[in-house]
Coordinates of C-alpha atoms and ligand atoms in Angstrom, one line a residue:
M55 CA 9.0 10.2 19.7
D56 CA 9.4 7.0 17.8
G57 CA 9.8 3.9 19.8
A58 CA 12.3 1.6 18.2
P59 CA 11.3 -1.7 16.8
F60 CA 13.0 -4.6 18.6
T61 CA 15.5 -6.3 16.3
S62 CA 17.0 -9.8 16.8
S63 CA 20.7 -9.7 16.1
S64 CA 20.4 -12.1 13.2
S65 CA 17.3 -10.8 11.5
S66 CA 16.6 -7.2 12.0
F67 CA 14.7 -5.7 9.0
S68 CA 15.9 -2.3 9.8
T69 CA 19.5 -3.2 9.0
F70 CA 20.1 -2.8 5.3
K71 CA 21.4 -6.3 4.8
T72 CA 17.7 -7.2 4.4
A73 CA 18.2 -8.8 1.1
S74 CA 20.7 -11.3 2.4
I75 CA 18.5 -11.8 5.4
S76 CA 15.6 -13.0 3.4
S77 CA 17.7 -15.6 1.5
S78 CA 19.5 -16.7 4.7
S79 CA 16.4 -16.5 6.8
S80 CA 14.5 -18.5 4.3
T81 CA 17.0 -21.4 4.7
S82 CA 16.9 -21.3 8.5
L83 CA 13.1 -20.8 8.3
I84 CA 12.7 -23.9 6.0
C85 CA 14.5 -26.1 8.5
L86 CA 12.6 -24.4 11.3
S87 CA 9.3 -25.0 9.4
K88 CA 10.2 -28.6 8.8
K89 CA 10.7 -28.9 12.5
F90 CA 7.5 -27.0 13.0
S91 CA 5.4 -28.9 10.7
R92 CA 6.8 -32.1 12.2
N93 CA 6.3 -30.9 15.7
H94 CA 3.0 -28.9 15.4
L95 CA 4.3 -25.6 16.9
P96 CA 1.7 -25.0 19.6
S97 CA 2.7 -28.1 21.6
K98 CA 6.3 -27.0 21.7
F99 CA 5.3 -23.5 22.6
K100 CA 2.7 -24.7 25.2
S101 CA 5.4 -26.8 27.0
R102 CA 7.0 -24.0 29.0
R103 CA 4.3 -23.3 31.5
N104 CA 6.6 -21.0 33.5
L105 CA 5.9 -18.2 31.1
S106 CA 3.5 -16.3 33.4
V107 CA 1.5 -13.3 32.1
R108 CA 1.5 -10.3 34.4
A109 CA -0.3 -7.1 33.1
S110 CA 1.0 -3.6 33.9
N111 CA -1.9 -1.5 35.0
D112 CA -1.2 1.7 33.1
D113 CA -4.6 2.3 31.4
S114 CA -3.3 4.6 28.7
V115 CA -0.5 2.5 27.5
V116 CA -0.6 0.1 24.5
T117 CA 2.2 -2.4 24.0
L118 CA 3.2 -2.5 20.4
L119 CA 5.0 -5.5 18.8
D120 CA 6.9 -3.8 15.9
Y121 CA 9.6 -6.1 14.3
G122 CA 10.9 -3.3 12.1
A123 CA 9.3 -4.3 8.8
G124 CA 7.2 -1.9 6.8
N125 CA 5.1 1.0 7.8
V126 CA 4.2 0.7 11.5
R127 CA 4.3 4.4 11.8
S128 CA 0.7 4.7 10.7
V129 CA -0.4 2.4 13.5
R130 CA 1.7 4.5 16.0
N131 CA 0.1 7.7 14.6
A132 CA -3.4 6.2 14.9
I133 CA -2.8 5.0 18.5
R134 CA -1.5 8.5 19.5
H135 CA -4.4 10.1 17.6
L136 CA -6.7 8.2 19.9
G137 CA -4.8 9.5 22.9
F138 CA -2.8 6.5 23.9
Q139 CA 0.9 6.1 24.6
I140 CA 3.0 3.3 23.1
K141 CA 5.4 0.9 24.9
D142 CA 7.5 -1.0 22.4
V143 CA 8.2 -4.7 22.9
Q144 CA 11.9 -5.2 23.4
T145 CA 11.9 -8.6 25.0
P146 CA 9.4 -11.5 25.2
K147 CA 8.7 -10.4 28.8
D148 CA 7.3 -7.2 27.4
I149 CA 4.7 -9.2 25.7
L150 CA 3.8 -11.3 28.7
N151 CA 3.5 -8.1 30.8
A152 CA 1.4 -6.2 28.3
R153 CA -1.9 -4.8 29.4
R154 CA -3.0 -4.8 25.8
L155 CA -1.0 -5.7 22.8
I156 CA -1.2 -4.7 19.1
F157 CA 0.7 -6.6 16.5
P158 CA 0.8 -4.8 13.1
G159 CA 2.3 -7.2 10.7
V160 CA 3.6 -5.8 7.4
G161 CA 5.8 -7.5 4.8
A162 CA 6.2 -11.1 4.0
F163 CA 5.2 -14.2 6.2
A164 CA 8.4 -16.1 6.2
P165 CA 10.8 -13.4 7.4
A166 CA 8.3 -12.4 10.0
M167 CA 8.0 -15.9 11.4
D168 CA 11.8 -16.1 11.3
V169 CA 12.1 -13.1 13.6
L170 CA 9.5 -14.3 16.0
N171 CA 11.2 -17.7 16.3
N172 CA 14.7 -16.3 16.6
T173 CA 13.8 -13.9 19.3
G174 CA 11.5 -16.1 21.4
M175 CA 8.7 -13.6 20.7
G176 CA 6.6 -16.3 19.0
E177 CA 6.5 -18.4 22.1
A178 CA 5.6 -15.4 24.3
L179 CA 2.9 -14.4 21.9
C180 CA 1.4 -17.9 22.0
T181 CA 1.3 -17.9 25.8
Y182 CA -0.1 -14.4 25.9
I183 CA -2.9 -15.2 23.5
Q184 CA -3.6 -18.6 25.1
N185 CA -4.2 -16.7 28.3
D186 CA -6.9 -14.7 26.6
R187 CA -5.1 -11.4 27.0
P188 CA -6.3 -8.3 25.0
F189 CA -4.7 -8.7 21.6
L190 CA -5.2 -7.1 18.2
G191 CA -3.3 -8.5 15.2
I192 CA -3.4 -6.5 11.9
C193 CA -2.9 -8.0 8.4
L194 CA 0.1 -10.3 8.7
G195 CA -0.6 -10.1 12.5
L196 CA -3.7 -12.1 11.7
Q197 CA -2.1 -14.5 9.1
L198 CA 0.8 -15.5 11.5
L199 CA -1.8 -16.9 14.0
F200 CA -2.7 -19.6 11.5
E201 CA -0.9 -23.0 11.1
S202 CA 1.1 -22.1 8.0
S203 CA 1.3 -20.0 4.8
E204 CA 2.1 -20.7 1.2
E205 CA 3.9 -17.4 0.8
N206 CA 7.5 -18.4 -0.1
G207 CA 6.6 -21.5 1.7
P208 CA 4.9 -23.6 3.0
V209 CA 6.1 -21.9 6.2
G210 CA 4.9 -22.8 9.7
G211 CA 2.9 -20.1 11.5
L212 CA 2.1 -19.8 15.3
G213 CA -0.5 -22.5 14.8
L214 CA -3.1 -20.9 17.2
I215 CA -5.9 -21.0 14.6
P216 CA -6.4 -24.0 12.3
G217 CA -5.9 -23.3 8.6
V218 CA -3.5 -22.4 5.9
V219 CA -2.9 -18.9 4.4
G220 CA -3.0 -19.1 0.6
R221 CA -2.6 -16.7 -2.3
F222 CA -5.7 -15.2 -3.9
D223 CA -6.6 -17.1 -7.1
S224 CA -6.1 -14.5 -10.0
S225 CA -7.5 -17.0 -12.6
K226 CA -11.0 -15.9 -11.6
G227 CA -10.3 -12.5 -13.1
F228 CA -9.8 -10.8 -9.7
R229 CA -6.7 -8.6 -9.6
V230 CA -4.1 -9.7 -7.1
P231 CA -3.0 -8.1 -4.8
H232 CA -6.4 -7.3 -3.3
I233 CA -5.9 -3.5 -2.9
G234 CA -8.7 -1.2 -1.9
W235 CA -11.8 -0.6 0.1
N236 CA -14.0 -3.7 0.4
A237 CA -17.1 -4.6 2.5
L238 CA -17.3 -6.9 5.5
Q239 CA -19.9 -9.6 6.2
I240 CA -20.0 -9.6 10.0
T241 CA -20.5 -13.2 11.1
K242 CA -20.5 -12.8 14.8
D243 CA -20.5 -10.2 17.5
S244 CA -17.0 -8.9 17.7
D245 CA -17.2 -5.8 19.8
I246 CA -14.5 -4.0 17.8
L247 CA -16.5 -4.2 14.6
D248 CA -19.8 -2.9 16.0
D249 CA -19.2 0.5 14.4
I250 CA -18.5 -0.8 10.9
G251 CA -21.9 -2.1 9.9
N252 CA -22.1 -1.3 6.2
R253 CA -18.9 0.6 5.6
H254 CA -15.8 -0.1 3.5
V255 CA -12.4 -0.9 5.1
Y256 CA -9.0 -0.9 3.5
F257 CA -7.2 -4.1 2.4
V258 CA -3.8 -4.5 0.8
H259 CA -2.7 -8.1 0.6
S260 CA -2.1 -11.0 -1.8
Y261 CA -2.6 -13.9 0.7
R262 CA -5.6 -14.7 2.9
A263 CA -6.9 -17.3 5.3
M264 CA -9.9 -19.3 4.3
P265 CA -12.9 -20.3 6.5
S266 CA -13.2 -24.0 7.4
K267 CA -15.2 -25.9 9.9
E268 CA -12.1 -26.2 12.1
N269 CA -11.7 -22.5 12.4
K270 CA -15.3 -21.5 12.2
D271 CA -15.6 -20.6 15.9
W272 CA -12.9 -18.0 15.5
I273 CA -14.3 -16.1 12.5
S274 CA -16.1 -12.7 13.2
S275 CA -16.3 -11.4 9.6
T276 CA -15.5 -12.4 6.1
C277 CA -15.0 -10.5 2.9
N278 CA -15.7 -11.5 -0.7
Y279 CA -13.0 -11.2 -3.3
G280 CA -13.4 -14.0 -5.8
D281 CA -14.0 -16.2 -2.8
E282 CA -15.1 -15.6 0.8
F283 CA -12.0 -15.1 2.9
I284 CA -11.5 -14.5 6.6
A285 CA -11.5 -10.7 7.3
S286 CA -11.4 -10.9 11.1
V287 CA -11.3 -13.4 14.0
R288 CA -12.2 -13.1 17.6
K289 CA -12.1 -15.3 20.6
G290 CA -12.6 -13.7 24.0
K291 CA -10.2 -10.7 24.2
V292 CA -8.2 -11.9 21.2
H293 CA -8.9 -10.1 18.0
A294 CA -7.2 -10.0 14.6
V295 CA -8.2 -8.2 11.3
Q296 CA -6.9 -8.8 7.7
F297 CA -7.7 -5.2 6.8
H298 CA -5.8 -2.1 8.0
P299 CA -7.8 -0.1 10.6
E300 CA -5.1 2.5 10.8
K301 CA -5.6 3.2 7.1
S302 CA -9.4 2.9 7.0
G303 CA -10.3 6.5 7.8
D304 CA -12.8 7.2 10.6
V305 CA -14.2 3.6 10.4
G306 CA -10.8 2.2 11.0
L307 CA -10.1 4.6 13.9
S308 CA -13.4 3.4 15.5
V309 CA -12.2 -0.2 15.3
L310 CA -9.0 0.7 17.1
R311 CA -10.8 2.8 19.6
R312 CA -13.2 0.0 20.5
F313 CA -10.2 -2.4 21.0
L314 CA -8.4 0.1 23.2
L315 CA -11.5 1.2 25.0
P316 CA -13.9 -1.8 24.8
K317 CA -16.8 -0.1 26.5
S318 CA -16.4 3.2 24.5
S319 CA -19.6 4.4 22.9
L320 CA -20.6 3.6 19.4
T321 CA -20.0 6.6 17.1
E322 CA -21.4 5.1 14.0
K323 CA -22.5 7.6 11.4
R324 CA -25.0 5.3 9.5
T325 CA -24.8 5.8 5.7
E326 CA -27.9 5.1 3.7
R327 CA -25.9 3.0 1.3
K328 CA -24.6 -0.6 2.1
A329 CA -21.0 -1.3 1.2
S330 CA -21.2 -4.5 -0.8
K331 CA -18.0 -5.0 -2.8
L332 CA -14.6 -3.7 -3.7
A333 CA -15.1 0.0 -4.3
K334 CA -13.5 2.0 -7.1
R335 CA -10.8 4.3 -5.6
V336 CA -10.6 8.1 -6.0
I337 CA -7.0 9.2 -5.4
A338 CA -5.6 12.7 -4.8
C339 CA -2.1 13.2 -6.2
L340 CA 0.3 15.9 -5.0
D341 CA 3.2 16.5 -7.4
V342 CA 5.8 18.1 -5.2
R343 CA 9.2 19.8 -5.9
T344 CA 11.2 22.6 -4.5
N345 CA 10.5 26.0 -6.1
D346 CA 13.1 28.5 -7.0
E347 CA 13.1 29.8 -3.4
G348 CA 13.9 26.2 -2.2
D349 CA 10.6 25.6 -0.6
L350 CA 8.9 22.2 -1.2
V351 CA 5.5 23.1 -2.8
V352 CA 2.7 21.2 -4.5
T353 CA 2.9 22.0 -8.2
K354 CA 1.0 20.8 -11.2
G355 CA 2.2 20.3 -14.7
D356 CA 0.6 21.2 -18.0
Q357 CA 1.7 18.1 -19.9
Y358 CA 4.5 17.9 -17.3
D359 CA 5.6 21.5 -17.7
V360 CA 5.2 22.9 -14.2
R361 CA 6.4 26.5 -14.9
E362 CA 4.1 29.5 -15.1
H363 CA 4.3 31.0 -18.5
A364 CA 4.5 34.5 -17.0
E365 CA 7.6 36.8 -17.0
K366 CA 9.2 35.1 -14.0
N367 CA 8.5 31.6 -15.3
E368 CA 8.2 30.3 -11.7
V369 CA 7.4 26.8 -10.6
R370 CA 3.6 26.7 -10.3
N371 CA 2.8 26.8 -6.5
L372 CA -0.5 25.2 -5.6
G373 CA 0.0 24.9 -1.9
K374 CA 1.6 23.2 1.0
P375 CA 2.0 19.4 0.8
V376 CA 1.1 18.4 4.4
E377 CA -2.0 20.8 4.6
L378 CA -3.3 19.7 1.2
A379 CA -2.9 16.0 2.0
A380 CA -4.9 16.4 5.3
Q381 CA -7.5 18.4 3.4
Y382 CA -8.0 15.6 0.8
Y383 CA -8.2 13.0 3.6
R384 CA -11.0 15.0 5.2
D385 CA -12.6 15.4 1.8
G386 CA -12.8 11.7 1.4
A387 CA -9.9 10.8 -0.8
D388 CA -9.4 7.0 -0.7
E389 CA -5.6 7.4 -1.0
V390 CA -3.1 10.3 -1.2
S391 CA 0.0 10.1 -3.3
F392 CA 3.1 12.3 -3.1
L393 CA 5.2 12.3 -6.3
N394 CA 8.6 14.0 -5.9
I395 CA 8.8 15.0 -9.6
T396 CA 12.5 16.0 -9.4
G397 CA 13.5 13.0 -7.4
F398 CA 15.5 11.6 -10.3
R399 CA 17.9 14.5 -9.8
D400 CA 18.5 14.2 -6.0
F401 CA 19.7 11.6 -3.5
P402 CA 16.3 10.6 -2.0
L403 CA 17.7 9.8 1.4
G404 CA 19.2 13.3 1.4
D405 CA 15.8 14.8 0.6
L406 CA 14.9 15.5 4.2
P407 CA 12.1 17.9 3.4
M408 CA 10.3 15.2 1.5
L409 CA 10.8 12.7 4.3
Q410 CA 9.6 15.3 6.8
V411 CA 6.5 16.0 4.6
L412 CA 5.7 12.2 4.7
R413 CA 6.2 12.0 8.5
S414 CA 4.0 15.0 9.2
A415 CA 1.3 14.1 6.7
S416 CA 1.0 10.5 8.1
E417 CA 0.1 12.0 11.5
N418 CA -3.3 13.2 10.2
V419 CA -4.0 11.1 7.2
F420 CA -5.5 7.7 8.0
V421 CA -5.9 6.5 4.4
P422 CA -3.0 4.9 2.4
L423 CA -0.1 7.2 1.5
T424 CA 2.0 6.5 -1.6
V425 CA 5.3 8.2 -2.2
G426 CA 7.4 8.2 -5.4
G427 CA 10.3 10.0 -6.9
G428 CA 14.0 9.0 -7.2
I429 CA 13.7 5.5 -5.8
R430 CA 16.7 3.6 -7.2
D431 CA 20.1 2.3 -6.3
F432 CA 22.3 5.3 -5.6
T433 CA 26.0 6.1 -4.8
D434 CA 26.5 9.4 -3.2
S435 CA 29.3 11.8 -3.6
N436 CA 31.3 10.0 -0.8
D437 CA 31.1 6.8 -2.9
R438 CA 28.7 5.4 -0.4
Y439 CA 26.3 2.9 -2.2
Y440 CA 22.6 2.8 -1.1
S441 CA 20.3 0.1 -2.5
S442 CA 16.8 1.1 -3.6
L443 CA 15.6 -1.2 -0.8
E444 CA 17.4 1.1 1.7
V445 CA 15.7 4.1 0.1
A446 CA 12.3 2.5 0.2
S447 CA 12.8 1.3 3.8
E448 CA 13.3 4.9 4.8
Y449 CA 10.1 5.9 3.1
F450 CA 8.1 3.1 4.8
R451 CA 9.6 4.0 8.2
S452 CA 8.5 7.6 7.5
G453 CA 4.9 6.7 6.9
A454 CA 4.5 5.5 3.3
D455 CA 2.3 2.5 2.8
K456 CA 3.3 2.1 -0.8
I457 CA 6.3 3.4 -2.8
S458 CA 6.1 4.3 -6.5
I459 CA 9.0 3.7 -8.9
G460 CA 9.2 5.7 -12.2
S461 CA 12.4 6.0 -14.2
D462 CA 14.2 3.1 -12.6
A463 CA 11.3 0.8 -13.5
V464 CA 11.8 1.7 -17.2
H465 CA 15.5 0.7 -17.0
A466 CA 14.6 -2.5 -15.1
A467 CA 12.0 -3.4 -17.8
E468 CA 14.3 -2.7 -20.7
E469 CA 17.0 -4.9 -19.1
Y470 CA 14.5 -7.7 -18.3
L471 CA 13.1 -7.7 -21.8
K472 CA 16.6 -7.9 -23.2
T473 CA 17.7 -10.9 -21.1
K474 CA 14.4 -12.4 -19.9
V475 CA 16.3 -13.1 -16.7
K476 CA 15.0 -12.0 -13.3
T477 CA 18.2 -11.1 -11.5
G478 CA 16.5 -10.1 -8.3
K479 CA 18.5 -7.0 -8.3
S480 CA 16.1 -4.5 -9.8
S481 CA 14.4 -2.1 -7.4
I482 CA 11.0 -3.7 -8.1
E483 CA 12.3 -7.1 -7.1
Q484 CA 14.4 -6.0 -4.1
I485 CA 11.5 -4.1 -2.5
S486 CA 8.6 -6.5 -3.4
R487 CA 10.6 -9.4 -2.0
V488 CA 10.9 -7.9 1.5
Y489 CA 7.7 -5.7 1.7
G490 CA 5.4 -7.7 -0.6
N491 CA 4.4 -6.7 -4.1
Q492 CA 1.4 -4.9 -2.8
A493 CA 3.8 -2.2 -1.5
V494 CA 5.3 -1.6 -5.0
V495 CA 3.6 0.7 -7.5
V496 CA 5.2 1.5 -10.9
S497 CA 4.4 4.9 -12.3
I498 CA 4.4 5.1 -16.1
D499 CA 4.9 8.4 -17.9
P500 CA 4.0 7.6 -21.6
R501 CA 3.7 10.0 -24.6
R502 CA 1.2 9.2 -27.3
M503 CA 2.9 8.5 -30.7
Y504 CA 0.5 8.6 -33.7
L505 CA 0.7 6.0 -36.3
N506 CA -0.8 5.4 -39.7
D507 CA 0.2 1.8 -39.8
P508 CA 0.8 -0.3 -36.6
S509 CA 3.5 -2.3 -38.4
D510 CA 5.6 0.8 -38.5
V511 CA 6.7 0.1 -34.9
E512 CA 7.7 -3.1 -33.0
F513 CA 5.7 -1.9 -29.9
K514 CA 2.0 -2.7 -29.2
S515 CA -0.2 0.0 -30.7
I516 CA -3.9 0.5 -30.6
R517 CA -6.6 1.8 -32.9
L518 CA -7.7 5.1 -31.5
T519 CA -11.3 6.0 -30.8
K520 CA -10.5 9.6 -31.9
Q521 CA -8.2 10.1 -34.9
G522 CA -4.8 11.9 -34.5
P523 CA -4.1 15.5 -35.6
N524 CA -3.3 14.3 -39.2
G525 CA -6.0 11.7 -39.3
E526 CA -3.8 8.9 -37.8
E527 CA -5.9 5.9 -36.7
Y528 CA -3.4 4.3 -34.5
A529 CA -0.9 5.1 -31.8
W530 CA 1.7 3.5 -29.5
Y531 CA 2.7 5.0 -26.2
Q532 CA 6.4 5.7 -25.7
C533 CA 7.7 5.5 -22.2
T534 CA 9.7 8.3 -20.8
I535 CA 12.0 8.8 -17.8
N536 CA 13.2 11.8 -15.7
G537 CA 9.8 13.5 -15.7
G538 CA 9.0 13.0 -19.3
R539 CA 12.4 14.5 -20.4
E540 CA 13.7 11.5 -22.2
G541 CA 11.8 9.0 -24.4
R542 CA 12.9 5.4 -24.2
P543 CA 12.7 2.6 -26.8
I544 CA 9.9 0.8 -24.9
G545 CA 6.1 1.0 -25.1
A546 CA 3.7 1.3 -22.1
Y547 CA 2.2 -2.1 -22.9
E548 CA 5.6 -3.8 -22.9
L549 CA 6.6 -2.0 -19.7
A550 CA 3.4 -2.8 -17.8
K551 CA 3.8 -6.5 -18.7
A552 CA 7.4 -6.6 -17.7
V553 CA 7.1 -4.9 -14.4
E554 CA 4.2 -7.1 -13.4
E555 CA 6.5 -10.1 -14.0
L556 CA 9.2 -8.4 -11.9
G557 CA 6.9 -8.2 -8.9
A558 CA 5.1 -4.8 -9.1
G559 CA 1.7 -4.9 -7.3
E560 CA 0.1 -1.9 -9.0
I561 CA 0.5 0.4 -11.9
L562 CA 0.0 4.2 -11.9
L563 CA -0.8 4.9 -15.5
N564 CA -0.2 8.6 -16.3
C565 CA -0.4 10.2 -19.8
I566 CA 1.8 13.2 -20.6
D567 CA -0.5 14.3 -23.4
C568 CA -3.5 14.5 -21.1
D569 CA -1.7 15.7 -18.0
G570 CA -3.4 18.9 -16.7
Q571 CA -5.6 19.2 -19.8
G572 CA -8.9 18.6 -18.1
K573 CA -10.3 16.9 -21.2
G574 CA -10.6 13.4 -19.6
F575 CA -8.4 10.3 -19.1
D576 CA -6.8 8.6 -22.1
V577 CA -9.4 5.8 -22.1
D578 CA -7.8 4.0 -25.0
L579 CA -4.4 3.7 -23.2
I580 CA -6.0 2.8 -19.9
K581 CA -8.1 0.1 -21.6
M582 CA -5.1 -1.4 -23.3
I583 CA -3.0 -1.6 -20.1
S584 CA -5.8 -2.7 -17.7
D585 CA -6.7 -5.5 -20.1
A586 CA -3.0 -6.5 -20.4
V587 CA -2.1 -7.0 -16.7
S588 CA -3.8 -8.8 -13.7
I589 CA -2.6 -6.3 -11.1
P590 CA -4.6 -3.1 -10.3
V591 CA -4.2 -0.1 -12.6
I592 CA -4.7 3.5 -11.5
A593 CA -6.0 5.8 -14.3
S594 CA -4.2 9.2 -14.1
S595 CA -4.0 12.5 -16.1
G596 CA -6.6 14.6 -17.7
A597 CA -9.5 14.6 -15.2
G598 CA -11.5 17.7 -15.6
A599 CA -15.1 16.8 -14.6
V600 CA -17.0 14.2 -12.6
E601 CA -18.1 12.5 -15.9
H602 CA -14.5 11.7 -16.7
F603 CA -14.4 9.4 -13.7
T604 CA -17.6 7.5 -14.7
D605 CA -16.2 7.3 -18.2
V606 CA -13.0 5.6 -17.3
F607 CA -14.6 3.2 -14.8
S608 CA -17.3 2.2 -17.2
K609 CA -15.1 1.8 -20.3
T610 CA -11.9 0.3 -18.7
N611 CA -10.9 -2.2 -15.9
A612 CA -9.2 0.6 -14.0
S613 CA -9.4 -0.1 -10.2
A614 CA -8.8 3.6 -9.3
A615 CA -8.7 7.1 -10.8
L616 CA -6.3 9.8 -9.8
A617 CA -6.5 13.5 -10.2
A618 CA -4.5 16.5 -9.2
G619 CA -5.2 19.9 -10.9
I620 CA -9.0 19.8 -10.4
F621 CA -8.5 19.2 -6.7
H622 CA -5.7 21.7 -6.2
R623 CA -7.6 24.4 -8.0
K624 CA -10.8 23.5 -6.1
E625 CA -12.7 23.1 -9.4
V626 CA -14.2 19.7 -8.6
P627 CA -14.5 18.5 -5.0
I628 CA -13.7 14.9 -4.2
R629 CA -17.1 14.5 -2.6
S630 CA -19.0 15.4 -5.9
V631 CA -16.9 13.0 -7.9
K632 CA -18.0 10.3 -5.5
E633 CA -21.6 11.3 -5.4
H634 CA -21.7 11.3 -9.2
L635 CA -20.1 7.8 -9.3
L636 CA -22.7 6.5 -6.8
K637 CA -25.5 8.1 -8.9
E638 CA -24.1 6.2 -11.9
G639 CA -24.2 2.9 -9.9
I640 CA -20.4 2.7 -9.4
E641 CA -19.6 1.6 -5.9
V642 CA -17.3 4.0 -4.0
R643 CA -16.5 4.5 -0.3
I644 CA -18.6 7.2 1.3
Ligands
LIG121 O1 11.0 8.8 -12.2 O2 11.0 7.4 -10.1 O3 12.0 9.7 -10.1 O4 9.5 9.3 -10.3 C1 9.1 10.6 -10.6 C2 7.6 10.7 -10.4 O5 7.2 12.0 -10.7 C3 6.9 9.8 -11.4 O6 5.8 9.1 -10.8 C4 6.4 10.8 -12.5 O7 5.1 10.3 -12.9 C5 6.2 12.0 -11.7 N1 6.5 13.2 -12.5 C6 7.7 13.5 -13.0 N2 7.7 14.7 -13.6 C7 6.4 15.1 -13.6 C8 5.9 16.4 -14.1 O8 4.7 16.7 -13.9 N3 6.8 17.2 -14.6 N4 4.4 14.3 -12.6 C9 5.7 14.2 -12.9 C10 3.6 13.3 -12.9 C11 1.4 12.8 -13.2 C12 0.3 12.7 -12.3 C13 -0.5 13.9 -12.3 C14 -1.6 13.4 -13.2 C15 -2.9 14.1 -12.8 N5 2.3 13.7 -12.7 O9 0.7 12.3 -11.2 O10 -0.8 14.2 -11.0 O11 -1.2 13.6 -14.5 O12 -2.8 15.4 -13.2 P1 -4.2 16.1 -13.6 O13 -5.3 15.5 -12.8 O14 -4.0 17.5 -13.2 O15 -4.3 15.9 -15.1 P2 11.0 8.8 -10.7

């Protein structure tokens, strides 16, 4: 089924030596970029006029340029979902012979340019695009068209569009990475965006290209996030988008459809509400584990205890992961998360059922998928060592857009706080370096520890809005590992700050005390953490009613709110959560 990404001998992402590649590739890239910046790439590329473009005439085939980094499976699934077949680029000639070409770029700018240069694909791409052939670049596939990027750079790009790709400026109080559903300002007719009108699309990036008078004629839409950045470009049959159409639900599928079938009819379902800014996200979480019969089921803890308190003491079984994920997608969830809650026990790459769940779910879920559980360096019983990067790479190849690290992040933070040295070896650093920090979520499992006097502990504590059981006015939040089984000498505040410095792009902030209680999120905890970091924070644990969502979004800087039990038990539909938020004036994606 899966076409294979082409790999150049020296820089294939799919080989596990990735870590070394990035360091080596960076050196070769630097000298390349020096050469580039000196030689203005396009001219060098333009020289070889003998690169002729000849299109195959198979109408139902899409040529896909997949250089093996990150989750291209979602783009494949979306293309197949729209009834097209995929021809994978193996050689530069495949680009030149493409009838239509999609270039989904995931990961970091420098290693991507390195692969394009080392394989001659960059040159072929330039020729293909300069011949106004049907092209769609996605995310990094847009950024690489520009002259250069500041990401681990400056690094030379393909130089087809004037301008430099720079990092969002977090000093303006906007959380970086820009993760979530934001609104487009369409600036010129772009055919493929005709269906979008006033809808939200999904972004996940830390770098963006800025409008200038030199690139004005390319821009077809912008988006506002602290500043107005380029959200899409178009010239003739050449299109590129910064957002992810394959992860933007039905709106995104329509963008892909209109690229693949330019004359296809508009299917726009107008909504009465205009998308205007970054929406708050409502996330459905599926805690999964094998039950006593060995089946992988969706379960749900009661303060992390997932066993029925009946005579058989079984693992609570709330349904099948793939079916429930597809259901929540249809119900309007903005993201779906799978947490393999016993992952700390197993060897994640040996956990084939979990990988299979991910592959199957990603075939029908066109919103971002996050997977967590057991991501860490691992040595199996045959003494074979696997890096956490290898584990994460398998999850990305299987359809994950983001991975979530729990216990291993606690160990990494404790080590970092002890030495204050970034070794580059922690799972957070390894994975964020190659896939970008927007792909790395840290899941925190804290337990509330009541205090009469904050000076009783060395960790950050807060004054509680509601006193503790014995009238305590303060509490700190002790982090745990292995599914809440072991408390560690580190507070949630210290952990959040440390993992942000190590390169995490987002925090999933659970609370063991509130988990499954349906009495609302721990607003005190979420306020403390979302005020302490500049990366997005997902509020989690305790949702029991629609009001709990307005509460957490109006009293904290949480960017998203996650729930499980109320959705699994069909007590509160996702739709009613969103309608309530809209009624309360909180922008969400409809
Ligand atoms: O430590 O890297 O192997 O990751 C394990 C992952 O599994 C972590 O993300 C950890 O949060 C999660 N986990 C481990 N044990 C449990 C458990 O329940 N026994 N579940 C568990 C965490 C928390 C939320 C839950 C919310 C919402 N679940 O994800 O869905 O609390 O629930 P609610 O809306 O019903 O209140 P590693």
